[in-house]
Amino acid sequence: MASSAYRNGTLHKGAAKPISATTLKSSSFKSRLHPSQSLGSAVRRSSPASFGAASAGNDGVPGRVRVAIRLRPRNAEELVADADFADCVELQPELKRLKLRKNNWDSDTYEFDEVLTEFASQKRVYEVVAKPVVESVLDGYNGTVMAYGQTGTGKTFTLGRLGDEDTSSRGIMVRSMEDILADVSLETDSVSVSYLQLYMETIQDLLDPANDNISIVEDPKTGDVSLPGATLVQIRNQQSFMELLRLGEAHRIAANTKLNAESSRSHAILMIHVKRSVIGTEETLSSEIDNCSHLVKPSKPLVRKSKLVIVDLAGSERVHKSGSEGHMLEEAKSINLSLSALGKCINALAENSAHVPVRDSKLTRLLRDSFGGTARTSLIVTIGPSPRHRGETASTILFGQRAMKVENMLKIKEEFDYKSLSRKLEIQLDKLIAENERQQKKFDDEVGRMNLEAQNRISEVERNFADALE
C-alpha cells in the first residue's frame, strides 16, 4: 500500500530548479525525429497499408529507453546510524551526473537522462519521467513507466501515491490519468484500466481478488502480450479511477521488514488502455459529364489502440539485511529471481545478443514490449543515501546504465473501425438511393410533360389540317 511518505522516512520539501531535457549519450525518442518532423507530424503521416495492419510502417521510429535516477532523503534511522559518515551519493543535477563514493578520495561517476535530488517535487518527477510517455500514448504509441530500486527507496511513493491529504504529493499513476482524461473525448474515445500484481510467479487481479491465476496470452503473429482474464474497468472520471487505485492498494500484499515498515511483496502492474477514433478527411469526386453533380467518398474511420503500463516493482533486498524468514523468505527469493531475470534480459538487449531470455519469468514476458519492443519506455531508478547499502545502490545504478543502451522501435497500431465505416456507408447509400429516386422522378415528370406537349401539338396540327381541307 502507498505510504504517507517515502517508505523509510519523510519527504523533505524544497524547490527544484528546472533542467532542460537534453540527452547525453544517445538521443531520446523526439530527438531522433527529423528536425522538420515533430511527434505530431510523425503520427499524422502514418497510415495502415491494409485492413488491420499496424501503421507507422514496418520500420517504426527508434527510441532509446530513458532512465532517470531519484535520491531518497535520509530518514530518522539513517540520520542516527550514519551520523559519523557522509552520504555515499553525490548528485550533480545540472550535469545529469551522479557520483558514488568508494571512500573520501575515490568515486565512480555515472550519467543519466535525468538526475533528481531528494528535494525534487512529485510534479517535476512526473513531468520529466512520465509525461512524455503519456503524450506518446495519447498519440497512439504504447508506453511504459517503471520504477526499479532497493526496497525502501521510494518506488511506490513515486508511482502510486494517491495524495488524498496533499495533492502535491500525488504520484505518477494519478497524474497520468488526469492528463489522459483531459485530452480524450469520452463520446468517441474510451479509457479502461486493469490493475494486477505478480506475486510468487502468479498473476493476480487486484480489482477482483478471487481471480488469482491469470494466464498470459501471446499473439503468434505479432508477439503482442495480453491478459484476457483480467478485470477491465472503463473509466469515466478521475474519482472512479481513484477508487479503483484504493481498492487495488488494499489488496496488494505488503509486509514489515527491517528495511521497510511496509514493504511490497509483489510487483504491481497498472494497465491503462486508450482507444481513440481518428477521422480522415472526406474526398469529393467531381463528375466529368456534369460538373454540378458530385459524389462524396466516405472518409476512413480509424481506431488507434494504445496502452500505458505503469510498473511498481517490488524492491530488491538482501535477506540478511531485511531479516526475512519463513514465508517472507520465499517471497524475497521469488522477487529476486524475477528481478534477476529482468536484469538478464536488459543485459542481452544492451549487448545485442541473439537470444533474449524473456521466458525465464512472467515479469519479463509481461514487459517484452517495454524493452526491445514497440513501446516508449521511461525507467526511474530510486536509490538511498546510506553508505550501509552502497553495494545495493551500486547494482541499482548499473541496472539503470544498462537499460539506457536498450533501443525500442516505436509503432502506432491503427485499425479500421468497421462498425463506423459500415454506418457511414449505409448513410451514404441511403443518400444515393434518395438522390437516384429524386432524379428518376424528375426524369419521369419531364418525359410525361414532353409527351403531353407532343400530343397537344399533334392535335393542333390535325385540327389545322382539317380546317384547311374543309
Coordinates of C-alpha atoms in Angstrom, one line a residue:
M1 CA 0.0 0.0 0.0
A2 CA 1.1 3.6 -0.6
S3 CA 2.6 5.1 2.5
S4 CA 2.2 8.7 3.5
A5 CA 5.8 9.5 2.6
Y6 CA 8.9 7.6 1.4
R7 CA 8.7 4.1 2.7
N8 CA 11.7 4.7 5.1
G9 CA 11.1 8.3 6.0
T10 CA 9.5 11.6 5.2
L11 CA 9.8 13.6 2.1
H12 CA 11.7 16.9 2.6
K13 CA 10.1 19.6 0.5
G14 CA 12.1 22.0 -1.5
A15 CA 12.2 23.9 -4.8
A16 CA 13.9 22.2 -7.7
K17 CA 15.3 24.3 -10.5
P18 CA 14.0 23.2 -13.9
I19 CA 16.6 21.4 -16.0
S20 CA 16.5 21.2 -19.8
A21 CA 15.7 17.8 -21.1
T22 CA 18.7 17.3 -23.3
T23 CA 20.1 13.8 -23.6
L24 CA 23.7 12.8 -23.1
K25 CA 25.0 9.6 -24.6
S26 CA 22.3 8.8 -27.2
S27 CA 19.3 10.8 -28.3
S28 CA 15.8 10.4 -26.9
F29 CA 12.7 9.5 -29.0
K30 CA 11.9 13.0 -30.0
S31 CA 15.4 13.9 -30.8
R32 CA 15.7 11.1 -33.2
L33 CA 13.0 12.5 -35.4
H34 CA 14.0 14.7 -38.3
P35 CA 14.2 18.4 -37.3
S36 CA 11.3 19.2 -39.6
Q37 CA 9.2 16.3 -38.2
S38 CA 7.6 16.6 -34.8
L39 CA 5.9 13.8 -32.9
G40 CA 2.5 15.0 -34.1
S41 CA 3.6 15.0 -37.8
A42 CA 5.0 11.5 -37.4
V43 CA 1.7 10.4 -36.2
R44 CA -0.3 12.1 -38.9
R45 CA 1.9 10.7 -41.7
S46 CA 1.4 7.1 -40.5
S47 CA -1.3 5.1 -42.3
P48 CA -2.1 1.4 -42.4
A49 CA -1.1 -0.5 -45.5
S50 CA -4.1 -2.8 -45.4
F51 CA -7.0 -3.7 -43.2
G52 CA -5.9 -4.4 -39.7
A53 CA -2.3 -3.6 -40.4
A54 CA 0.0 -2.0 -37.9
S55 CA 0.7 1.5 -39.0
A56 CA 3.8 3.7 -39.0
G57 CA 5.3 1.3 -41.4
N58 CA 7.3 -1.8 -40.6
D59 CA 10.3 0.2 -39.6
G60 CA 8.8 2.3 -36.8
V61 CA 10.5 5.1 -35.0
P62 CA 13.6 4.4 -32.9
G63 CA 13.5 5.4 -29.3
R64 CA 16.0 4.6 -26.5
V65 CA 14.9 3.7 -23.1
R66 CA 15.2 6.9 -21.0
V67 CA 16.4 6.5 -17.4
A68 CA 16.1 9.0 -14.5
I69 CA 17.6 8.5 -11.1
R70 CA 16.0 9.8 -7.9
L71 CA 17.6 10.0 -4.5
R72 CA 15.5 9.4 -1.4
P73 CA 16.2 11.8 1.6
R74 CA 17.6 10.4 4.8
N75 CA 15.1 9.0 7.3
A76 CA 15.3 9.3 11.1
E77 CA 17.0 6.0 11.4
E78 CA 19.7 6.8 8.9
L79 CA 20.3 10.2 10.5
V80 CA 21.2 8.5 13.7
A81 CA 23.0 5.4 12.3
D82 CA 25.0 7.3 9.7
A83 CA 25.7 10.4 11.8
D84 CA 29.5 10.0 11.5
F85 CA 29.5 9.2 7.8
A86 CA 29.0 11.3 4.7
D87 CA 26.5 10.3 2.1
C88 CA 27.9 7.9 -0.4
V89 CA 26.0 9.5 -3.2
E90 CA 26.8 12.9 -4.7
L91 CA 24.4 14.4 -7.3
Q92 CA 25.2 16.9 -10.0
P93 CA 21.7 17.5 -11.5
E94 CA 22.8 20.4 -13.7
L95 CA 25.3 18.0 -15.4
K96 CA 22.9 15.0 -15.1
R97 CA 25.7 13.2 -13.2
L98 CA 25.9 11.0 -10.1
K99 CA 29.0 10.2 -8.1
L100 CA 29.1 7.1 -6.0
R101 CA 31.8 7.4 -3.4
K102 CA 34.0 4.4 -2.6
N103 CA 35.8 6.4 0.1
N104 CA 36.7 10.0 0.8
W105 CA 39.1 10.3 -2.2
D106 CA 37.7 7.8 -4.8
S107 CA 34.4 7.7 -6.5
D108 CA 32.7 6.4 -9.7
T109 CA 30.8 8.8 -12.0
Y110 CA 27.6 7.9 -13.9
E111 CA 25.5 9.9 -16.4
F112 CA 21.7 9.6 -16.7
D113 CA 18.9 11.3 -18.7
E114 CA 17.7 13.0 -15.6
V115 CA 19.1 13.3 -12.1
L116 CA 16.5 14.1 -9.4
T117 CA 17.7 15.2 -6.0
E118 CA 16.0 14.5 -2.7
F119 CA 14.2 17.9 -3.0
A120 CA 12.6 17.1 -6.4
S121 CA 8.8 17.5 -6.2
Q122 CA 6.4 14.9 -7.4
K123 CA 5.2 17.2 -10.1
R124 CA 8.7 17.6 -11.5
V125 CA 9.3 13.8 -11.3
Y126 CA 6.2 13.3 -13.4
E127 CA 7.0 15.9 -15.9
V128 CA 10.5 14.7 -16.7
V129 CA 9.8 10.9 -16.4
A130 CA 6.2 10.1 -17.3
K131 CA 4.6 13.0 -19.1
P132 CA 6.5 12.4 -22.4
V133 CA 5.4 8.8 -22.3
V134 CA 1.7 9.7 -21.6
E135 CA 1.8 12.2 -24.5
S136 CA 3.0 9.4 -26.8
V137 CA 0.3 7.1 -25.6
L138 CA -2.3 9.8 -26.5
D139 CA -0.7 9.9 -29.9
G140 CA -1.2 6.2 -30.4
Y141 CA 2.1 4.6 -29.2
N142 CA 2.4 2.1 -26.4
G143 CA 4.2 3.3 -23.3
T144 CA 5.8 2.0 -20.1
V145 CA 6.8 3.8 -16.9
M146 CA 8.7 1.6 -14.4
A147 CA 10.3 2.1 -11.0
Y148 CA 13.3 0.0 -10.0
G149 CA 15.4 0.0 -6.9
Q150 CA 16.2 -1.4 -3.5
T151 CA 13.3 -1.9 -1.1
G152 CA 12.5 1.3 0.9
T153 CA 13.9 3.8 -1.6
G154 CA 10.5 5.3 -2.6
K155 CA 9.2 3.4 -5.7
T156 CA 5.6 3.2 -4.5
F157 CA 5.7 6.8 -3.3
T158 CA 6.9 7.9 -6.7
L159 CA 4.3 5.9 -8.7
G160 CA 1.3 5.0 -6.5
R161 CA 1.0 7.9 -4.0
L162 CA -2.7 8.9 -4.0
G163 CA -2.3 12.3 -2.3
D164 CA -5.6 12.4 -0.6
E165 CA -4.4 14.8 2.1
D166 CA -1.8 16.7 0.0
T167 CA -2.5 16.8 -3.8
S168 CA 1.1 18.0 -4.4
S169 CA 2.3 14.5 -3.3
R170 CA 0.3 12.6 -6.0
G171 CA 2.3 10.0 -7.8
I172 CA 2.7 9.2 -11.5
M173 CA -0.4 6.9 -11.7
V174 CA -2.8 9.6 -10.6
R175 CA -1.2 12.4 -12.6
S176 CA -1.1 10.2 -15.8
M177 CA -4.8 9.5 -15.7
E178 CA -5.5 13.2 -15.1
D179 CA -3.7 14.1 -18.3
I180 CA -5.3 11.3 -20.3
L181 CA -8.9 12.2 -19.2
A182 CA -8.2 15.8 -20.0
D183 CA -7.1 15.0 -23.6
V184 CA -9.6 12.3 -24.7
S185 CA -13.3 12.8 -25.7
L186 CA -15.3 10.2 -23.9
E187 CA -18.1 10.5 -26.5
T188 CA -15.8 9.0 -29.2
D189 CA -12.9 7.6 -27.2
S190 CA -12.6 5.1 -24.3
V191 CA -10.2 4.6 -21.4
S192 CA -10.2 1.3 -19.4
V193 CA -8.0 0.1 -16.6
S194 CA -6.6 -3.2 -15.3
Y195 CA -4.7 -3.4 -12.0
L196 CA -2.7 -6.6 -11.3
Q197 CA 0.1 -7.9 -9.1
L198 CA 2.7 -10.5 -9.8
Y199 CA 3.1 -12.5 -6.6
M200 CA 5.3 -15.6 -6.4
E201 CA 5.1 -16.0 -10.2
T202 CA 1.3 -15.8 -10.2
I203 CA -0.6 -13.0 -11.8
Q204 CA -3.4 -11.9 -9.5
D205 CA -6.2 -9.4 -10.1
L206 CA -6.1 -6.5 -7.6
L207 CA -9.6 -5.5 -8.6
D208 CA -11.0 -9.0 -8.1
P209 CA -9.0 -11.0 -5.5
A210 CA -10.9 -14.2 -6.5
N211 CA -9.3 -14.0 -9.9
D212 CA -5.8 -15.1 -8.7
N213 CA -4.3 -17.1 -11.5
I214 CA -4.4 -15.1 -14.8
S215 CA -2.7 -16.5 -17.8
I216 CA -0.6 -14.7 -20.3
V217 CA -1.6 -15.0 -24.0
E218 CA 0.8 -14.1 -26.8
D219 CA -0.2 -13.4 -30.3
P220 CA 1.8 -15.8 -32.5
K221 CA 1.9 -13.4 -35.4
T222 CA 2.6 -10.0 -33.8
G223 CA 4.0 -11.2 -30.4
D224 CA 1.6 -8.9 -28.5
V225 CA 1.0 -9.9 -24.9
S226 CA -2.5 -9.7 -23.4
L227 CA -4.2 -10.8 -20.3
P228 CA -7.8 -11.7 -21.4
G229 CA -8.7 -13.0 -17.9
A230 CA -8.0 -9.6 -16.1
T231 CA -10.8 -7.3 -15.0
L232 CA -11.1 -4.4 -17.4
V233 CA -13.0 -1.3 -16.0
Q234 CA -14.0 1.6 -18.1
I235 CA -13.1 5.0 -16.6
R236 CA -15.4 7.9 -16.9
N237 CA -13.8 10.4 -14.4
Q238 CA -10.9 10.8 -12.1
Q239 CA -12.9 9.9 -9.0
S240 CA -13.8 6.4 -10.3
F241 CA -10.1 5.9 -11.1
M242 CA -9.0 6.9 -7.6
E243 CA -11.5 4.4 -6.1
L244 CA -10.0 1.6 -8.2
L245 CA -6.5 2.5 -7.0
R246 CA -7.6 2.4 -3.4
L247 CA -9.2 -0.9 -4.0
G248 CA -6.1 -2.3 -5.6
E249 CA -3.7 -1.0 -3.0
A250 CA -5.9 -2.6 -0.3
H251 CA -5.4 -6.0 -1.9
R252 CA -1.7 -5.6 -2.6
I253 CA 0.5 -7.8 -0.4
A254 CA 2.9 -6.0 1.9
A255 CA 4.9 -6.9 5.0
N256 CA 7.1 -5.4 7.6
T257 CA 10.9 -5.9 7.3
K258 CA 14.0 -4.4 8.8
L259 CA 14.5 -2.3 5.7
N260 CA 10.9 -1.2 5.3
A261 CA 7.9 -1.0 7.6
E262 CA 5.6 -1.5 4.6
S263 CA 7.5 -3.5 2.0
S264 CA 5.7 -4.5 -1.1
R265 CA 6.0 -8.3 -1.7
S266 CA 4.7 -8.2 -5.2
H267 CA 5.1 -6.3 -8.5
A268 CA 2.1 -4.1 -9.2
I269 CA 1.2 -3.5 -12.8
L270 CA -1.3 -0.9 -13.8
M271 CA -2.5 -1.1 -17.4
I272 CA -4.4 1.8 -19.0
H273 CA -5.9 1.1 -22.4
V274 CA -6.7 4.1 -24.6
K275 CA -8.9 3.7 -27.7
R276 CA -9.2 6.8 -29.8
S277 CA -11.1 7.4 -33.0
V278 CA -9.3 9.1 -35.9
I279 CA -11.5 10.6 -38.6
G280 CA -9.9 11.2 -42.0
T281 CA -10.9 14.0 -44.4
E282 CA -13.6 13.4 -46.9
E283 CA -12.8 13.5 -50.6
T284 CA -15.1 15.0 -53.3
L285 CA -15.1 13.3 -56.6
S286 CA -16.3 15.5 -59.5
S287 CA -18.2 14.0 -62.4
E288 CA -16.7 14.5 -65.9
I289 CA -20.1 14.6 -67.5
D290 CA -21.8 17.1 -65.2
N291 CA -19.6 19.4 -63.2
C292 CA -22.5 20.2 -60.9
S293 CA -23.1 16.7 -59.8
H294 CA -20.6 15.1 -57.4
L295 CA -20.2 12.1 -55.1
V296 CA -18.6 12.2 -51.7
K297 CA -16.1 9.4 -51.0
P298 CA -16.6 8.4 -47.3
S299 CA -13.7 9.0 -45.0
K300 CA -11.8 6.1 -43.5
P301 CA -12.6 5.9 -39.8
L302 CA -9.5 4.6 -37.9
V303 CA -9.1 3.4 -34.3
R304 CA -5.8 3.9 -32.5
K305 CA -5.3 1.5 -29.6
S306 CA -2.5 2.3 -27.2
K307 CA -1.6 1.0 -23.8
L308 CA 0.2 2.7 -20.9
V309 CA 1.8 0.2 -18.5
I310 CA 3.0 1.5 -15.1
V311 CA 5.0 -1.0 -13.1
D312 CA 5.9 -0.6 -9.5
L313 CA 8.4 -3.3 -8.9
A314 CA 8.9 -5.0 -5.6
G315 CA 12.2 -3.9 -4.1
S316 CA 15.4 -6.0 -4.4
E317 CA 16.7 -7.0 -0.9
R318 CA 19.4 -9.0 0.8
V319 CA 17.9 -11.5 3.2
H320 CA 20.5 -10.9 5.9
K321 CA 19.6 -7.2 5.9
S322 CA 15.9 -7.5 5.6
G323 CA 15.6 -10.3 8.2
S324 CA 13.1 -12.2 6.1
E325 CA 12.2 -15.6 7.4
G326 CA 9.7 -18.4 6.6
H327 CA 7.1 -17.4 4.0
M328 CA 8.6 -13.9 3.7
L329 CA 11.9 -15.6 2.8
E330 CA 10.2 -17.4 -0.1
E331 CA 8.6 -14.1 -1.2
A332 CA 12.1 -12.5 -1.2
K333 CA 13.5 -15.3 -3.3
S334 CA 10.7 -15.0 -5.8
I335 CA 11.2 -11.2 -6.1
N336 CA 14.9 -11.5 -6.5
L337 CA 14.6 -14.3 -9.1
S338 CA 12.2 -12.2 -11.3
L339 CA 14.3 -9.1 -11.0
S340 CA 17.4 -11.2 -11.9
A341 CA 15.5 -12.5 -15.0
L342 CA 14.7 -8.9 -15.9
G343 CA 18.4 -7.9 -15.5
K344 CA 19.4 -10.8 -17.8
C345 CA 17.0 -9.6 -20.5
I346 CA 18.3 -6.0 -20.2
N347 CA 21.9 -7.2 -20.5
A348 CA 21.1 -9.3 -23.6
L349 CA 19.3 -6.4 -25.2
A350 CA 22.1 -3.9 -24.3
E351 CA 24.7 -6.2 -25.8
N352 CA 22.6 -7.0 -28.9
S353 CA 22.6 -10.7 -28.0
A354 CA 20.9 -13.1 -30.4
H355 CA 18.9 -14.7 -27.6
V356 CA 16.9 -12.7 -25.0
P357 CA 15.6 -14.9 -22.2
V358 CA 12.1 -13.4 -21.9
R359 CA 10.5 -16.6 -20.9
D360 CA 12.5 -17.1 -17.7
S361 CA 9.9 -15.1 -15.7
K362 CA 6.4 -13.9 -16.1
L363 CA 7.6 -10.4 -15.4
T364 CA 9.9 -10.4 -18.4
R365 CA 7.1 -11.9 -20.5
L366 CA 4.8 -9.0 -19.5
L367 CA 7.5 -6.4 -20.2
R368 CA 8.7 -7.8 -23.5
D369 CA 7.1 -4.9 -25.4
S370 CA 8.7 -2.4 -23.0
F371 CA 12.3 -3.4 -23.5
G372 CA 13.3 -4.1 -27.1
G373 CA 9.7 -3.9 -28.3
T374 CA 7.5 -1.2 -29.7
A375 CA 6.7 0.8 -26.6
R376 CA 8.2 4.1 -25.4
T377 CA 9.8 3.4 -22.1
S378 CA 10.9 5.5 -19.1
L379 CA 12.6 3.9 -16.2
I380 CA 13.0 5.7 -12.8
V381 CA 15.7 4.3 -10.6
T382 CA 15.4 5.0 -6.9
I383 CA 18.3 4.9 -4.5
G384 CA 19.1 5.7 -0.9
P385 CA 21.9 7.9 0.5
S386 CA 23.1 5.5 3.3
P387 CA 26.7 4.1 2.9
R388 CA 25.5 0.9 4.6
H389 CA 23.7 0.0 1.4
R390 CA 26.4 1.0 -1.0
G391 CA 26.5 -2.4 -2.7
E392 CA 22.8 -2.4 -3.4
T393 CA 23.0 1.2 -4.6
A394 CA 25.8 0.4 -7.0
S395 CA 23.9 -2.6 -8.5
T396 CA 20.8 -0.4 -9.0
I397 CA 22.8 2.3 -10.7
L398 CA 24.4 -0.3 -13.1
F399 CA 21.0 -1.7 -13.9
G400 CA 19.9 1.8 -15.0
Q401 CA 23.1 2.3 -17.0
R402 CA 22.5 -1.0 -18.9
A403 CA 18.8 -0.1 -19.5
M404 CA 19.9 3.2 -21.2
K405 CA 21.5 1.1 -24.0
V406 CA 18.2 -0.6 -25.0
E407 CA 16.6 0.6 -28.2
N408 CA 12.9 0.2 -28.9
M409 CA 11.2 0.6 -32.3
L410 CA 8.0 2.7 -31.6
K411 CA 5.0 1.9 -33.7
I412 CA 1.4 3.1 -33.9
K413 CA -1.3 0.4 -34.1
E414 CA -4.2 1.6 -36.2
E415 CA -7.2 -0.4 -37.3
F416 CA -10.2 0.3 -39.4
D417 CA -13.4 0.9 -37.4
Y418 CA -15.6 -1.4 -39.4
K419 CA -18.8 -0.6 -37.5
S420 CA -18.3 3.1 -38.0
L421 CA -17.4 2.6 -41.7
S422 CA -20.5 0.4 -42.2
R423 CA -22.7 3.1 -40.7
K424 CA -21.2 5.7 -42.9
L425 CA -21.6 3.6 -46.0
E426 CA -25.2 2.9 -45.1
I427 CA -25.9 6.6 -44.7
Q428 CA -24.1 7.3 -48.0
L429 CA -26.1 4.5 -49.7
D430 CA -29.4 5.9 -48.4
K431 CA -28.4 9.4 -49.7
L432 CA -27.5 7.9 -53.1
I433 CA -30.8 5.9 -53.3
A434 CA -32.8 9.0 -52.3
E435 CA -30.9 11.1 -54.9
N436 CA -31.5 8.4 -57.6
E437 CA -35.2 8.3 -56.8
R438 CA -35.4 12.1 -57.0
Q439 CA -33.6 12.1 -60.3
Q440 CA -35.8 9.3 -61.6
K441 CA -39.0 11.1 -60.6
K442 CA -37.7 14.3 -62.2
F443 CA -36.9 12.4 -65.4
D444 CA -40.3 10.7 -65.4
D445 CA -42.1 14.1 -64.9
E446 CA -40.1 15.6 -67.8
V447 CA -40.9 12.7 -70.1
G448 CA -44.6 13.0 -69.2
R449 CA -44.6 16.7 -69.8
M450 CA -42.9 16.3 -73.2
N451 CA -45.4 13.5 -74.2
L452 CA -48.3 15.8 -73.2
E453 CA -46.9 18.7 -75.2
A454 CA -46.3 16.5 -78.2
Q455 CA -49.9 15.2 -78.1
N456 CA -51.2 18.7 -77.8
R457 CA -49.2 19.8 -80.8
I458 CA -50.3 16.8 -82.9
S459 CA -54.0 17.6 -82.0
E460 CA -53.5 21.2 -83.0
V461 CA -51.9 20.2 -86.3
E462 CA -54.7 17.8 -87.1
R463 CA -57.3 20.5 -86.4
N464 CA -55.5 23.0 -88.6
F465 CA -55.2 20.4 -91.4
A466 CA -58.9 19.5 -91.2
D467 CA -59.8 23.2 -91.4
A468 CA -57.6 23.6 -94.4
L469 CA -59.3 20.7 -96.2
E470 CA -62.7 22.0 -95.4

